[in-house]
Short mmCIF file of C-alpha atoms and ligand atoms in Angstrom, two decimals:
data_model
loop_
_atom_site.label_atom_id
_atom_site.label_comp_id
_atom_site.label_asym_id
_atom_site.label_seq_id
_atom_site.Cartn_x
_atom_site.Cartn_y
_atom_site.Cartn_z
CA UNK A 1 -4.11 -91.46 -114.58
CA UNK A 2 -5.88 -91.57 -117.68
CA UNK A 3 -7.69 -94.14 -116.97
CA UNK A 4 -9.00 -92.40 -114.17
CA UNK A 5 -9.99 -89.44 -115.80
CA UNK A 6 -12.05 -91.49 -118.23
CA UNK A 7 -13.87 -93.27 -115.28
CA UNK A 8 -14.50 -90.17 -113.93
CA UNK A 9 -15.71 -88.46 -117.10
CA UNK A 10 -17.89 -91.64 -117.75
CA UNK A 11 -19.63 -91.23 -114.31
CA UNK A 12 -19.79 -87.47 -114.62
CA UNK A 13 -21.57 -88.44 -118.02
CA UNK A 14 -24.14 -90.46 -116.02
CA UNK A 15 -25.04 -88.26 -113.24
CA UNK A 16 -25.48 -85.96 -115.92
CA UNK A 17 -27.69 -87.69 -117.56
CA UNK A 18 -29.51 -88.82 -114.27
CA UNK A 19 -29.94 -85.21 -112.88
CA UNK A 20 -31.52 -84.09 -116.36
CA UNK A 21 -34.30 -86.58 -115.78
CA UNK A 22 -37.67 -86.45 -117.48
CA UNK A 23 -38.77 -84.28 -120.15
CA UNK A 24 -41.83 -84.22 -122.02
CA UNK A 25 -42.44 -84.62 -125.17
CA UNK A 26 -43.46 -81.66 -127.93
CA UNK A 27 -46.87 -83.92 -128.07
CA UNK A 28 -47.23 -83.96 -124.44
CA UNK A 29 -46.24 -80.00 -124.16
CA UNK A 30 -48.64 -79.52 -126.52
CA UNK A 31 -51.33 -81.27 -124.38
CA UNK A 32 -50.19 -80.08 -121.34
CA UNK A 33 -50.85 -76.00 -123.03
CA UNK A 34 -54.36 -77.28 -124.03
CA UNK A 35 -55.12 -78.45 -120.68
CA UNK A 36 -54.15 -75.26 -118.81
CA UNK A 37 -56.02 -73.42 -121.58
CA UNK A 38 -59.61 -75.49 -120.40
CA UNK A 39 -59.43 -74.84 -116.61
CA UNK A 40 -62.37 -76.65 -116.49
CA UNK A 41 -63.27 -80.37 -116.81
CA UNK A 42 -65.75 -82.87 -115.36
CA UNK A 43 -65.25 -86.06 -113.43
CA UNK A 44 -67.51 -89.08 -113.90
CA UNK A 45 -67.83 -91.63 -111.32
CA UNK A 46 -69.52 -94.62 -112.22
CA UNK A 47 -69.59 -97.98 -112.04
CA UNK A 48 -71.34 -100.99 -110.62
CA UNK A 49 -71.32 -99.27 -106.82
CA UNK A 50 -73.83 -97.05 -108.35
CA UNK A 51 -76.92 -99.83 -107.79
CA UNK A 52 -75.55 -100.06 -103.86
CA UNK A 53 -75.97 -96.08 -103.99
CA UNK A 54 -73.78 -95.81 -101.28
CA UNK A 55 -71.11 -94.24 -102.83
CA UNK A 56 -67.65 -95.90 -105.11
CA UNK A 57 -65.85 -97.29 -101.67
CA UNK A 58 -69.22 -99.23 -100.23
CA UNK A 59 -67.17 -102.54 -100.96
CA UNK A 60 -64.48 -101.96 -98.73
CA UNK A 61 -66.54 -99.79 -95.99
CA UNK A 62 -69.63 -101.95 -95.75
CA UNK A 63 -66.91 -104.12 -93.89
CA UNK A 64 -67.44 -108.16 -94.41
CA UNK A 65 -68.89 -108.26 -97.91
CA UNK A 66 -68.33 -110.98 -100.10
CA UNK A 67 -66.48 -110.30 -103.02
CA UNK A 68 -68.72 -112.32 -105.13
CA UNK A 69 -71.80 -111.37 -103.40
CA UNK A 70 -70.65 -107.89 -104.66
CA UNK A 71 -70.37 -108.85 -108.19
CA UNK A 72 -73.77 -109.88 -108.63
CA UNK A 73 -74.88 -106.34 -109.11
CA UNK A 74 -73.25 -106.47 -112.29
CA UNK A 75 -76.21 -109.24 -113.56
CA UNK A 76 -78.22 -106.56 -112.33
CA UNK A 77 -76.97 -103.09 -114.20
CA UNK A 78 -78.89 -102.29 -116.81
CA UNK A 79 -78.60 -98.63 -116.79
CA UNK A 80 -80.75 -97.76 -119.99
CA UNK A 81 -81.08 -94.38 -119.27
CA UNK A 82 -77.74 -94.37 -120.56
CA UNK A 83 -77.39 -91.39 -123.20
CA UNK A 84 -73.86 -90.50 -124.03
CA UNK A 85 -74.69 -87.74 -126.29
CA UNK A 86 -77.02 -86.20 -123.25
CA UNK A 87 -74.09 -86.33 -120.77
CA UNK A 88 -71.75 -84.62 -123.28
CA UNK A 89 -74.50 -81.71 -124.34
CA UNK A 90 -74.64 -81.13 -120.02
CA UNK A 91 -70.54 -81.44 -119.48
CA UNK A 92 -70.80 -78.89 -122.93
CA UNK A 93 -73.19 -76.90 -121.31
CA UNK A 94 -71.70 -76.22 -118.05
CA UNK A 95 -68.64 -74.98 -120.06
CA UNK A 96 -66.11 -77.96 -119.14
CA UNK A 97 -63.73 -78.76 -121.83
CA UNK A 98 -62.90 -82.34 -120.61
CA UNK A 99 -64.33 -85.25 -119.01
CA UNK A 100 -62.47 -87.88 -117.14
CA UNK A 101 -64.16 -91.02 -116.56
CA UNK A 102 -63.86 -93.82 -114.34
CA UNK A 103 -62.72 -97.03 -116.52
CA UNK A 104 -61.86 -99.18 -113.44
CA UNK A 105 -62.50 -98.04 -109.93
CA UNK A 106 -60.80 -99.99 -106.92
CA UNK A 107 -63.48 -102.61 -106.91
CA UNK A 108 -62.29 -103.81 -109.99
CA UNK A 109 -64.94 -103.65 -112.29
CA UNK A 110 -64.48 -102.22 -115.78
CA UNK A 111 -66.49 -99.84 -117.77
CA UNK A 112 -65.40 -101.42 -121.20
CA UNK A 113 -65.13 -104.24 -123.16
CA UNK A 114 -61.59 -105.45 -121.94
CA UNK A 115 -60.80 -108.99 -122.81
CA UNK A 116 -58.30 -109.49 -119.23
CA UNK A 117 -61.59 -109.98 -117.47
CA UNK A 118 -64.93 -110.68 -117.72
CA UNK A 119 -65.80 -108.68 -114.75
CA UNK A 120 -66.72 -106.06 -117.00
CA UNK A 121 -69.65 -104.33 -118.49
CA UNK A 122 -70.24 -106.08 -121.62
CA UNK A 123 -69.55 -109.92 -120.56
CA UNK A 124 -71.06 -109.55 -117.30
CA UNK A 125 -74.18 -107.11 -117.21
CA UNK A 126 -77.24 -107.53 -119.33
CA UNK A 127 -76.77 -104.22 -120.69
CA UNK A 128 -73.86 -105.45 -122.95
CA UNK A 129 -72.69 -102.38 -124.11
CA UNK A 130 -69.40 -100.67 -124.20
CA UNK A 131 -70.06 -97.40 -122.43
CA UNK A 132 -66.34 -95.87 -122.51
CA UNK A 133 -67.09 -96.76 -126.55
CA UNK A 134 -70.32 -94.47 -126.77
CA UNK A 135 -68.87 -92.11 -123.99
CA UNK A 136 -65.59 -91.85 -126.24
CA UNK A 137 -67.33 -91.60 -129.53
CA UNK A 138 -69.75 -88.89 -128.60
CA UNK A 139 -66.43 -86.57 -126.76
CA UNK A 140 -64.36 -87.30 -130.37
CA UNK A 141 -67.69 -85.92 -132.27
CA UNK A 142 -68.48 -82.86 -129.72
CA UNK A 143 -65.07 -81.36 -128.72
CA UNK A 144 -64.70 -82.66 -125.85
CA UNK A 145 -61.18 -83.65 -124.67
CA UNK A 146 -60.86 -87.15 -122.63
CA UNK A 147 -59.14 -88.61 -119.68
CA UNK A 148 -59.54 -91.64 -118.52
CA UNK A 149 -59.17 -92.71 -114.45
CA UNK A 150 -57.87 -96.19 -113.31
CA UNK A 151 -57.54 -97.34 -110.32
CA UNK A 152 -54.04 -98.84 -109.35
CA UNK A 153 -55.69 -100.36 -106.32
CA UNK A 154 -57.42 -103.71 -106.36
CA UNK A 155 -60.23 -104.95 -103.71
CA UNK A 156 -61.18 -107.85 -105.89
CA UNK A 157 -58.77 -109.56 -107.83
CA UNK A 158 -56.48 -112.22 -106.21
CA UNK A 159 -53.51 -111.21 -107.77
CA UNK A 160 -53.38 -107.73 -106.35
CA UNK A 161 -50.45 -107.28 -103.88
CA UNK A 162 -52.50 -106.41 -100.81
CA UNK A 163 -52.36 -103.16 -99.55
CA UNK A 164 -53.59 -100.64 -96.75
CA UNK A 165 -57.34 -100.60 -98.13
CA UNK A 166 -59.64 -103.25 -98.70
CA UNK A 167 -59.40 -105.53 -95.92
CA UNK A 168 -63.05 -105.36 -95.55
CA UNK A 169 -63.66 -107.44 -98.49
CA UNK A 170 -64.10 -111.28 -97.78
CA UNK A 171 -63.39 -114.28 -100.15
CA UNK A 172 -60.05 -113.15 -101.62
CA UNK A 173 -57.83 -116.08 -102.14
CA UNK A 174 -54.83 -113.95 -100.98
CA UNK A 175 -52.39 -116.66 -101.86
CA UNK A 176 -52.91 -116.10 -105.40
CA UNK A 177 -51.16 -112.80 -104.70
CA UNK A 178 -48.84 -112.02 -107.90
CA UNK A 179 -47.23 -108.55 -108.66
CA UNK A 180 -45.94 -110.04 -112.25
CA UNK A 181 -49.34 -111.27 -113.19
CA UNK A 182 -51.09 -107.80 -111.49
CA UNK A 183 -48.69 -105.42 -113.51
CA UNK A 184 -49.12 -107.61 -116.41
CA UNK A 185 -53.31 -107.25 -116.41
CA UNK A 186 -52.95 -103.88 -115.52
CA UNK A 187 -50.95 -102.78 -118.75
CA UNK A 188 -52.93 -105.18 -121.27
CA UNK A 189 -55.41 -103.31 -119.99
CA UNK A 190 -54.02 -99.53 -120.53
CA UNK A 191 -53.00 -100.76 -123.72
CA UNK A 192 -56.84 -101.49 -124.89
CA UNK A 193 -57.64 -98.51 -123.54
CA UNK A 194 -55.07 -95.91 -125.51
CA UNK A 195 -55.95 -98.28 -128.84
CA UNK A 196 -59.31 -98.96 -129.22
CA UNK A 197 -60.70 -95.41 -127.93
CA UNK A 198 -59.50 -92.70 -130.33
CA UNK A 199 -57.19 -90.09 -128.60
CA UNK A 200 -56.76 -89.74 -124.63
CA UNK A 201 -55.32 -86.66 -123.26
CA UNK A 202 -54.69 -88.00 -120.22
CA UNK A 203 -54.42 -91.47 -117.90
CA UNK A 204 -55.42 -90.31 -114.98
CA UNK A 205 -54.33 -92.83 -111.84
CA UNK A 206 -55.32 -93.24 -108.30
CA UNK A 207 -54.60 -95.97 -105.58
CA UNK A 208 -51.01 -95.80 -105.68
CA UNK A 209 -51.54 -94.41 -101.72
CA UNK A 210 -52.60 -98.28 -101.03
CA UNK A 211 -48.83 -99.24 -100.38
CA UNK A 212 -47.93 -96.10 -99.06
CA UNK A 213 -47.39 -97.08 -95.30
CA UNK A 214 -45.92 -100.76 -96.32
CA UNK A 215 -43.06 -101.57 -94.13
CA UNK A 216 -40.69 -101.78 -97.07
CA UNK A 217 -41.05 -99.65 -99.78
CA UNK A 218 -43.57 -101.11 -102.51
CA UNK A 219 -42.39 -100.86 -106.05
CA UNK A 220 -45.21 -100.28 -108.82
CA UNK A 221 -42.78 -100.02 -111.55
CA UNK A 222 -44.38 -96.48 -112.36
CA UNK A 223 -41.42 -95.74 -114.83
CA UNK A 224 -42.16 -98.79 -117.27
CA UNK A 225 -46.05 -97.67 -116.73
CA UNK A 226 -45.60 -94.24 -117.56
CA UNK A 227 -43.38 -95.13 -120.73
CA UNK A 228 -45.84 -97.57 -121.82
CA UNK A 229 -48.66 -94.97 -122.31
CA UNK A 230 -46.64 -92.07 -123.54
CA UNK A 231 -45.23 -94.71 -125.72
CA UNK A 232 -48.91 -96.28 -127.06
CA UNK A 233 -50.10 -92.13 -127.35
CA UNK A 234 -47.41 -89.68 -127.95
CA UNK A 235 -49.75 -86.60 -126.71
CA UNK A 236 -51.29 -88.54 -123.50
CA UNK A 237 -50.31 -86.92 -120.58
CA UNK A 238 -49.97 -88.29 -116.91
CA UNK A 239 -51.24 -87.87 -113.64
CA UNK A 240 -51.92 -89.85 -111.19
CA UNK A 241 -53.41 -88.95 -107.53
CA UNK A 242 -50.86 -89.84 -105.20
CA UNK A 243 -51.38 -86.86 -103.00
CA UNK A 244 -47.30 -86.57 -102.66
CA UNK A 245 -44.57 -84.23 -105.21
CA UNK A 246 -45.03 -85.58 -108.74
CA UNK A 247 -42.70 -88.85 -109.77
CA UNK A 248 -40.68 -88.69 -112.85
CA UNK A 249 -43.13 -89.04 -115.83
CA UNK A 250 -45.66 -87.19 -114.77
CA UNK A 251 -47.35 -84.47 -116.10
CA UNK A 252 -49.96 -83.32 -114.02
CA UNK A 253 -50.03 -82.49 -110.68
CA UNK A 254 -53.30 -83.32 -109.31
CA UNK A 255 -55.06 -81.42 -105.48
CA UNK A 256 -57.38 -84.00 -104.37
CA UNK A 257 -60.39 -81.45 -102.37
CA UNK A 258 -58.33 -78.92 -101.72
CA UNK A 259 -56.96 -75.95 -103.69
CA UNK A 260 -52.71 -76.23 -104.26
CA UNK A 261 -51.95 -74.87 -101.29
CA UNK A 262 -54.83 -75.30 -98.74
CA UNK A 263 -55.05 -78.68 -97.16
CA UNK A 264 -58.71 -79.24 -95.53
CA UNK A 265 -59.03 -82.78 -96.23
CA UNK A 266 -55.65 -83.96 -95.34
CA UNK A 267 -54.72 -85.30 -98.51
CA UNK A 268 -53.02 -82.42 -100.20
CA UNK A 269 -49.86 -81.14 -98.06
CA UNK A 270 -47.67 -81.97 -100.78
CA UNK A 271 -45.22 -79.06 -102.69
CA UNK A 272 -46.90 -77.41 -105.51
CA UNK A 273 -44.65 -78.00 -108.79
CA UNK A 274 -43.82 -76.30 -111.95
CA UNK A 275 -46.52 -78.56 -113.75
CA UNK A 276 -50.33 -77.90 -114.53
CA UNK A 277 -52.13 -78.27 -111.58
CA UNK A 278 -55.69 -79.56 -111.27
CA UNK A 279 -58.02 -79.80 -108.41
CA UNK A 280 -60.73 -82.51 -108.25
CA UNK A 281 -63.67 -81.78 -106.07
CA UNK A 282 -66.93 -83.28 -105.24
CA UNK A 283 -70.28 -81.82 -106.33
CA UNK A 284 -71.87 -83.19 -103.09
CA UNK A 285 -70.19 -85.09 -100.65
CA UNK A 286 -69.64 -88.51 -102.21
CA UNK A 287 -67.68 -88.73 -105.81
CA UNK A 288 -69.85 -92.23 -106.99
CA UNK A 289 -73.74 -92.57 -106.37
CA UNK A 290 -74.53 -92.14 -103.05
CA UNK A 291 -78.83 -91.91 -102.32
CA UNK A 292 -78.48 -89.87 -99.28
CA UNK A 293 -76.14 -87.29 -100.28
CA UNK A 294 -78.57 -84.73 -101.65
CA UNK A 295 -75.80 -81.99 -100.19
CA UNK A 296 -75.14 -80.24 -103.80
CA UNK A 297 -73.16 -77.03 -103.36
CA UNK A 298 -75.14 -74.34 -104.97
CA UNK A 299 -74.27 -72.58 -108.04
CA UNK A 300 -72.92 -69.93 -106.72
CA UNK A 301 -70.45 -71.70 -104.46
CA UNK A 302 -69.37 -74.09 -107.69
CA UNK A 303 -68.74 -70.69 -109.40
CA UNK A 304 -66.47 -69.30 -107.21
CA UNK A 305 -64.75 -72.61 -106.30
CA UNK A 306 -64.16 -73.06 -110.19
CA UNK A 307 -62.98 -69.26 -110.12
CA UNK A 308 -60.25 -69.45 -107.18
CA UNK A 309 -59.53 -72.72 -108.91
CA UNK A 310 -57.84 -70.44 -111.69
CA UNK A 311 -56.65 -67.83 -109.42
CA UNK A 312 -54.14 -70.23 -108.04
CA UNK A 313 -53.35 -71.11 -112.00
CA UNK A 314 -55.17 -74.67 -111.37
CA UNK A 315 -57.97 -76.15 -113.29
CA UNK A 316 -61.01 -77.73 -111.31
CA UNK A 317 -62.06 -81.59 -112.37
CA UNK A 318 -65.76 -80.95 -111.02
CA UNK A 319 -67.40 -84.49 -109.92
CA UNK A 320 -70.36 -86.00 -110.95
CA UNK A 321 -72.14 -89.75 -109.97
CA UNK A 322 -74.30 -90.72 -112.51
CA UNK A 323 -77.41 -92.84 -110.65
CA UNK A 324 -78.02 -96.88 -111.42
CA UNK A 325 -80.28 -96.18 -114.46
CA UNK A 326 -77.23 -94.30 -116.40
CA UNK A 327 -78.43 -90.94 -115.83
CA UNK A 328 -76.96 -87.76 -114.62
CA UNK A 329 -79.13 -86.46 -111.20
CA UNK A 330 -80.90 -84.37 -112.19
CA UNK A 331 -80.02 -81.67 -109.96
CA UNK A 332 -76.02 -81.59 -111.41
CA UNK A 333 -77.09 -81.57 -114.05
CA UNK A 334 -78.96 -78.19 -113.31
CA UNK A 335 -76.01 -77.05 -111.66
CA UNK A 336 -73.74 -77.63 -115.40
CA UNK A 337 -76.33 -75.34 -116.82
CA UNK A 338 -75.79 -72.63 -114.23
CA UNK A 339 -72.39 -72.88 -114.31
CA UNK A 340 -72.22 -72.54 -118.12
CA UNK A 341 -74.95 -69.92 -118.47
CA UNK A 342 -72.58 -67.88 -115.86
CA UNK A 343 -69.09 -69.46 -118.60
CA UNK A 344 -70.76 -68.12 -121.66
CA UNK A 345 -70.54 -64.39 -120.28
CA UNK A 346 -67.62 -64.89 -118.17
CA UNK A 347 -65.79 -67.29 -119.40
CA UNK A 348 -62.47 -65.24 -120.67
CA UNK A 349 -61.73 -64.53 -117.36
CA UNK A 350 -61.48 -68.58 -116.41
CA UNK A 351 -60.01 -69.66 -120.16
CA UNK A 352 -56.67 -69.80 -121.16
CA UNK A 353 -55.85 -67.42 -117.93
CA UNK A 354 -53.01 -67.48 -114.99
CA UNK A 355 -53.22 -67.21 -111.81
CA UNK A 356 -53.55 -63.65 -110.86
CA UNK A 357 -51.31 -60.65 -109.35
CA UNK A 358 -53.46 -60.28 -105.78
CA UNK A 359 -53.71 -63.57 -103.81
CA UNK A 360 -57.26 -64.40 -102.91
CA UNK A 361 -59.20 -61.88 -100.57
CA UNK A 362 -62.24 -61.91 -98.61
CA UNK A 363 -63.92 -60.55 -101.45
CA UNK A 364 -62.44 -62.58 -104.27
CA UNK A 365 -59.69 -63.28 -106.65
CA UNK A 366 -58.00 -62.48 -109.60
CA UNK A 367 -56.79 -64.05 -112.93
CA UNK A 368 -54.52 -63.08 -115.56
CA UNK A 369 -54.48 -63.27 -119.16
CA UNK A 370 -51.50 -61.22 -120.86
CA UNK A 371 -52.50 -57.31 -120.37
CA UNK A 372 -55.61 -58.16 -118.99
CA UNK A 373 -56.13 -58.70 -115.36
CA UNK A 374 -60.07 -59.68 -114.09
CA UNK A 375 -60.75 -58.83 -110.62
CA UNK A 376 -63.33 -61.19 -109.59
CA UNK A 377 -65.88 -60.05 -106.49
CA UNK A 378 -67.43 -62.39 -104.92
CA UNK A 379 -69.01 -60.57 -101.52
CA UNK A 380 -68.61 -56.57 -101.34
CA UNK A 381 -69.86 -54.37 -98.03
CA UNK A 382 -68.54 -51.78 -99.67
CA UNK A 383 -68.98 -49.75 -103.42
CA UNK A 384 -65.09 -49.09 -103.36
CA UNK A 385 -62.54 -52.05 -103.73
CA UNK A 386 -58.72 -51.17 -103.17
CA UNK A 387 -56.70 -53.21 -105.10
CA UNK A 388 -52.80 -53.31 -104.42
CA UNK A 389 -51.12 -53.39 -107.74
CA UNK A 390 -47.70 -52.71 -109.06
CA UNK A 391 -48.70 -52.53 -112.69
CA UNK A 392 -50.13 -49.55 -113.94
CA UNK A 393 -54.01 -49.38 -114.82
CA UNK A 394 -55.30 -48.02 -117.96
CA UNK A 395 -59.23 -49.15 -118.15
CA UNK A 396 -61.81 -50.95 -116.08
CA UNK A 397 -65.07 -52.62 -117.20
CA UNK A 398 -67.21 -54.70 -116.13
CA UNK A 399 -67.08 -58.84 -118.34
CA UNK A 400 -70.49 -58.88 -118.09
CA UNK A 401 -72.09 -55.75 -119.84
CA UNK A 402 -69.31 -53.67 -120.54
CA UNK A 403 -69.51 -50.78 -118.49
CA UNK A 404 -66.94 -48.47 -117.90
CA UNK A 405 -66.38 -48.22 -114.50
CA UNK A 406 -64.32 -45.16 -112.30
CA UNK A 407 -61.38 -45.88 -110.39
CA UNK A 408 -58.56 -43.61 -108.75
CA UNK A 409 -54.81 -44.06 -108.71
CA UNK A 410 -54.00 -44.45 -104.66
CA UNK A 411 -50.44 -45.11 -102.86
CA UNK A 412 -49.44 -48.97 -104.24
CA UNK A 413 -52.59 -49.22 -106.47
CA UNK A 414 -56.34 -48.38 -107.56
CA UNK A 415 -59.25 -47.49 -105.72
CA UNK A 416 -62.07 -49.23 -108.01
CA UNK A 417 -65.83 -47.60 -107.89
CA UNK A 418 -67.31 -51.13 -108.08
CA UNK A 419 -70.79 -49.66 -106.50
CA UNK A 420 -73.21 -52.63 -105.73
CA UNK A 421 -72.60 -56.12 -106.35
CA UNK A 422 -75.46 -58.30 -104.20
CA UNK A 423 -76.10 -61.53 -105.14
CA UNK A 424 -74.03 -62.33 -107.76
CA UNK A 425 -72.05 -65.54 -108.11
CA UNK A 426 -69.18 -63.27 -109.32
CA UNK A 427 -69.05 -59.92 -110.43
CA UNK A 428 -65.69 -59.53 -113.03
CA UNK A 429 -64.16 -56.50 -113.84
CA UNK A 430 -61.52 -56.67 -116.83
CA UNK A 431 -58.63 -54.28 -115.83
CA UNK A 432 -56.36 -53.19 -119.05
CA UNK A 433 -52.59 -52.65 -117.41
CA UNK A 434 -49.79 -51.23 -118.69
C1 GLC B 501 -59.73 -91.06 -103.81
C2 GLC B 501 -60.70 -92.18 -103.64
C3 GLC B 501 -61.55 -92.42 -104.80
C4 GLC B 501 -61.83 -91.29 -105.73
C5 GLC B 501 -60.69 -90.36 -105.88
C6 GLC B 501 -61.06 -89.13 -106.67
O1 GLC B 501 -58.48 -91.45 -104.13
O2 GLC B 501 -60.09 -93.39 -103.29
O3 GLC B 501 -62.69 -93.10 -104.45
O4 GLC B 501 -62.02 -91.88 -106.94
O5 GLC B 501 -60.15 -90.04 -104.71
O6 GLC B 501 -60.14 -88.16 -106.55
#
C-alpha cells in the first residue's frame, strides 16, 4: 500500500511538473516588455535572390534550376551601395525600434561570415564583407534592437531532410540526406550568430511549415533548439513562423499578413495566445527584391495598418527588399520617412500602448495606454463620432496640436465633436478616463 502511494505521488510529481511547462526567464520577460513597448520594427529581406530580382523564393518557383547554376550569383554580388549606417538612420526615421534581418533564407545562403559553409557572403562573393557585422554594429551604436531570421528550411544543401518545398531545385544529391548532420550545421550556426554579434533580442525562425504535411510526424528537435539559444543569450527571445499555436519555448507569437485574428492569406487561422503578438507584412507584394513589384502601399495605408496593428495589442514587422547594389528602393525608403514624420507627432498613441476598449470600426481604432485611451479616425462622413464606452470620460484632445475638443455624455458612451478630418492618415484624439 505504501508503496503504491509513493508511485502514485512520484507520478503525480511528474505530471505536475509536465503540466507547468515552459516559463520564461526574468531576461526573456524583460525582452518580451521591451518588445511590446516598440510596436514597431522593420524586416529586411536580402540575400543573393536579390540579383535574380524576382523575389526570395525564385529558386524553388523558377521550377528546374540548378542548384549550382543558382549559386553563381554569389561571384556576382557586389552590392557596394551597401551603407549600414544609411539603412539604420531610414529604419530610425520611420520610427521602428527593431530590425530583423534575414541571416539565411531557404536557399541557403548566408549573410555572414559563418565558418559551416562557404556558401556565404564573405568566402563566396567578391564583396567579402560581413554585412550582419556592419548591420549589427551600426543597430548596437544607434538604438536599435535586433532580430535575426533563419530559415529552418533548406533548398540547397544535401543534408536537409526533404520537405514539401523545394522540389523545383535540380542537382541535389538527395542521398546525402542527414537530419544529425542538418541539426548539427544548423546550431553551429545559431551559435556564431548569438556570439559573435553583440546582443539579439530575438531568433526569429521560419520553414518549420516544410514538414508540416509529412506522412509521419517530422521531429525538428525544437526543444533542444530553443534551449540552445536561450541558453547562448539569456534575454533572446523566440519566435518562429509556423503559422500554428506557439510550441513550448516560444515567446512570440508571430501573424504572417494578416492581423491576429483576420486570416486573408490563409496562413494565419491559428489561436491567438497570451504572448506578444507581431504581424509581419509586406511593403509591396514580394518580401525579397522583386523588379516588377513597384505596388508600394501608400503612406497612408502603412499608417493605419501599423495603427490597427496596435489596436489588436500586436506589433507590425514592416518589410523591406533591399535591391542587388545594397540599397534600400528608394521609394521605402520615402515611405520610413512618412511614416516617422506621422511617429514623431503621434507616436504615444502606437508606443508602449494596448490594444484598445472599442474593436476596430469603419472609421478606425483605438489603443490604450493606462488612463489614456486614443481614438484613432481614419475616414469620417460625419463631424460627430459615437463612441461606446463603459469608462467614464474626463477630457478630449486632439495628439496632434492639442486642441480641446467638445463631446457629450450619451446612453453607453460619448458623442465626440470631431468636426472635419479629410485626408489625414489618422486623426488621434487622446481621451483622459476615469
Ligand atoms: C514565408 C516565406 C518567406 C518569408 C516569410 C516572411 O514563410 O516562406 O519567404 O521570408 O514568410 O514572413
Amino acid at each position: 500500500m505504501k508503496k503504491l502511494t509513493l508511485a502514485l505521488l512520484f507520478a503525480l510529481s511528474i505530471c505536475s511538473l509536465s503540466a507547468q511547462g515552459y516559463q520564461p526567464s526574468e531576461e526573456v520577460r524583460r525582452s518580451q516588455e521591451q518588445f511590446s513597448e516598440d510596436r514597431f520594427g522593420i524586416f529586411i529581406h536580402w540575400g543573393i535572390y536579390s540579383m535574380y530580382a524576382q523575389g526570395e523564393w525564385y529558386l524553388q518557383n523558377a521550377q528546374g534550376i540548378q542548384r549550382d547554376e543558382y549559386a553563381k550569383a554569389a561571384d556576382a554580388f557586389y552590392p557596394h551601395r551597401f551603407d549600414a549606417e544609411k539603412w539604420v538612420a531610414a529604419i530610425k526615421a520611420s520610427g521602428a525600434k527593431y530590425v530583423c534581418f534575414t541571416t539565411r533564407h531557404h536557399d541557403s545562403f548566408s549573410m555572414w561570415d559563418t565558418a559551416e559553409s562557404d556558401f556565404n557572403i564573405v568566402d563566396a562573393t567578391p564583396f567579402k564583407r560581413d554585412v550582419l557585422k556592419e548591420l549589427t554594429d551600426e543597430c548596437h551604436k544607434q538604438g536599435i534592437a535586433v532580430h535575426l531570421y533563419y530559415s529552418h528550411a533548406d533548398w540547397s544543401r544535401d543534408d536537409y531532410p526533404r520537405g514539401r518545398t523545394g522540389w523545383g531545385v535540380a542537382g541535389r544529391n538527395y542521398k546525402l540526406m542527414s537530419w544529425d548532420s542538418y541539426f548539427n550545421f544548423m546550431n553551429n550556426q545559431i551559435t556564431e550568430l548569438l556570439t559573435n554579434y553583440g546582443p539579439i533580442r530575438a531568433m526569429w525562425f521560419d520553414g518549420w511549415w516544410d514538414h508540416e504535411e509529412d506522412a509521419t510526424p517530422f521531429d525538428w528537435h525544437l526543444d533542444e533548439q530553443y534551449a540552445l539559444v536561450h541558453g547562448l543569450q539569456p534575454s533572446c527571445m523566440v519566435a518562429n513562423n509556423h503559422h500554428v499555436t506557439p510550441f513550448e519555448g516560444e515567446d512570440i507569437q508571430i501573424f504572417e499578413r494578416d492581423l491576429p485574428g483576420e486570416n486573408s492569406h490563409g496562413l494565419s487561422g491559428q489561436a491567438i495566445s497570451k504572448l506578444p503578438l507581431e504581424t509581419c507584412q509586406t511593403m509591396n507584394g514580394m518580401w525579397g527584391y522583386k523588379v516588377v513589384d513597384q505596388n508600394y502601399k501608400s503612406a497612408k495605408t502603412l499608417i493605419r495598418y501599423l495603427v490597427s496593428t496596435a489596436s489588436k495589442g500586436a506589433n507590425l514587422l514592416l518589410n523591406v527588399g533591399p535591391q542587388p547594389n545594397g540599397e534600400l528602393p528608394a521609394v521605402a525608403v520615402e515611405r520610413m520617412y512618412e511614416m516617422g514624420e506621422w511617429m514623431a507627432v503621434n507616436g504615444e498613441s502606437v508606443y508602449g500602448t494596448t490594444a484598445g476598449d472599442i474593436p476596430q470600426q469603419d472609421w478606425g481604432c483605438t489603443t490604450r495606454k493606462g488612463d489614456r485611451l486614443f481614438v484613432h479616425i481614419f475616414e469620417l462622413d460625419y463631424d460627430m463620432l459615437y463612441l461606446p464606452l463603459e469608462c467614464k470620460v474626463v477630457s478630449a484632445k486632439a495628439l496632434e496640436d492639442g486642441k480641446e475638443l467638445k463631446f457629450q455624455r450619451v446612453k453607453g458612451g460619448i458623442l465626440l465633436e470631431v468636426g472635419k478630418v479629410q485626408d489625414k492618415a489618422d486623426y488621434v484624439v487622446e481621451l483622459v478616463t476615469k
